[in-house]
C-alpha atoms as one frame of an Amber mdcrd trajectory, in Angstrom:
protein
 -46.050 -47.359 -71.448 -44.675 -48.193 -74.911 -43.143 -44.832 -75.691 -41.449
 -42.350 -73.395 -43.941 -40.107 -71.536 -43.194 -36.670 -70.157 -44.688 -35.484
 -66.834 -44.534 -31.899 -65.714 -45.335 -31.185 -62.142 -45.773 -27.539 -60.930
 -46.049 -26.450 -57.323 -46.231 -23.047 -55.842 -43.595 -23.631 -53.204 -40.816
 -26.052 -52.349 -42.464 -29.138 -50.788 -45.870 -28.577 -52.413 -45.003 -31.175
 -55.072 -43.818 -33.700 -52.549 -46.942 -33.293 -50.351 -49.388 -33.385 -53.298
 -47.829 -35.764 -55.769 -44.767 -37.483 -54.135 -46.349 -40.911 -53.930 -47.863
 -40.677 -57.505 -44.542 -39.679 -58.992 -42.648 -42.340 -57.134 -45.156 -44.923
 -58.341 -44.970 -43.670 -61.936 -41.222 -44.075 -61.824 -41.271 -47.428 -60.200
 -43.812 -48.797 -62.724 -42.244 -47.211 -65.821 -38.567 -46.540 -65.078 -36.818
 -44.784 -67.918 -40.046 -44.858 -69.982 -41.185 -41.706 -68.070 -39.360 -38.437
 -67.694 -40.444 -36.214 -64.777 -39.891 -32.476 -64.620 -40.608 -30.676 -61.275
 -40.983 -26.894 -61.091 -41.725 -24.568 -58.267 -42.958 -21.008 -58.871 -41.731
 -19.604 -55.608 -38.467 -19.977 -53.753 -39.725 -20.881 -50.292 -38.049 -17.964
 -48.591 -40.766 -17.527 -45.889 -40.904 -21.079 -44.495 -38.751 -20.507 -41.460
 -38.495 -18.346 -38.371 -34.865 -19.261 -37.765 -33.075 -18.966 -41.135 -32.533
 -15.678 -43.105 -33.651 -15.369 -46.709 -30.486 -16.456 -48.382 -29.862 -19.466
 -46.157 -33.540 -20.652 -46.382 -33.575 -20.162 -50.126 -30.382 -22.305 -50.544
 -31.721 -24.987 -48.141 -35.021 -25.257 -50.051 -33.158 -25.453 -53.374 -30.962
 -28.231 -52.046 -34.063 -30.169 -50.645 -35.827 -29.954 -53.914 -32.818 -31.178
 -55.929 -32.536 -34.109 -53.540 -36.191 -34.945 -53.735 -36.195 -34.884 -57.514
 -33.034 -37.013 -57.603 -34.736 -39.735 -55.532 -37.053 -40.434 -58.575 -34.691
 -39.347 -61.333 -36.616 -36.173 -61.997 -35.309 -32.810 -63.131 -36.016 -29.802
 -60.907 -36.063 -26.072 -61.473 -37.782 -22.933 -60.137 -39.099 -19.678 -61.383
 -37.489 -18.189 -58.274 -40.119 -15.785 -57.315 -40.312 -14.728 -53.738 -43.117
 -16.231 -51.556 -46.339 -14.225 -51.636 -45.245 -12.483 -54.813 -46.363 -15.080
 -57.357 -49.549 -13.206 -58.099 -47.693  -9.941 -58.479 -45.042 -11.608 -60.784
 -47.496 -14.008 -62.542 -46.338 -12.726 -65.973 -42.818 -13.815 -65.206 -43.886
 -17.272 -63.951 -46.157 -17.631 -67.049 -43.437 -16.801 -69.464 -41.006 -19.152
 -67.803 -43.421 -21.989 -67.645 -44.836 -21.493 -71.256 -41.277 -21.750 -72.462
 -40.685 -24.991 -70.521 -43.942 -26.534 -71.696 -43.038 -25.666 -75.357 -39.626
 -27.389 -74.916 -40.785 -30.378 -73.078 -44.290 -30.912 -74.609 -45.632 -32.924
 -71.722 -48.053 -35.777 -71.876 -49.209 -35.175 -68.270 -49.371 -31.995 -66.198
 -49.919 -32.087 -62.429 -50.434 -28.958 -60.397 -52.597 -27.366 -57.702 -56.351
 -27.702 -57.980 -58.087 -24.531 -59.329 -60.037 -24.635 -56.013 -56.887 -24.478
 -53.962 -57.341 -21.191 -52.094 -55.038 -21.937 -49.288 -52.981 -18.858 -50.186
 -52.615 -16.473 -53.175 -49.396 -18.210 -54.486 -51.475 -21.426 -55.068 -53.616
 -19.716 -57.751
């Protein structure tokens, strides 16, 4: 890569990005170093991923995990912070947030869920 490229990755929940694109992002960073900027975003907060932790503790744990995962490859991380299973209900909020981010970043590459991902409503 001769000029700096910007990659935006959007996942529905915490860990979706790592499961779907972790290896690809790590390889992009390994091969291109500072010539690539990676921005990771989740739509939902991951609040329904545990039977042991309450909402606040789980949300805080998932936020910390995502910051640590992003830091491993020198990426930025943020979330729309919508509750799990409410992304479809609050899609206008996520859309407004993400459109604003895309306009600021002007990405060269966007990675996200497949349009055929029907695992759950948040993945739409």
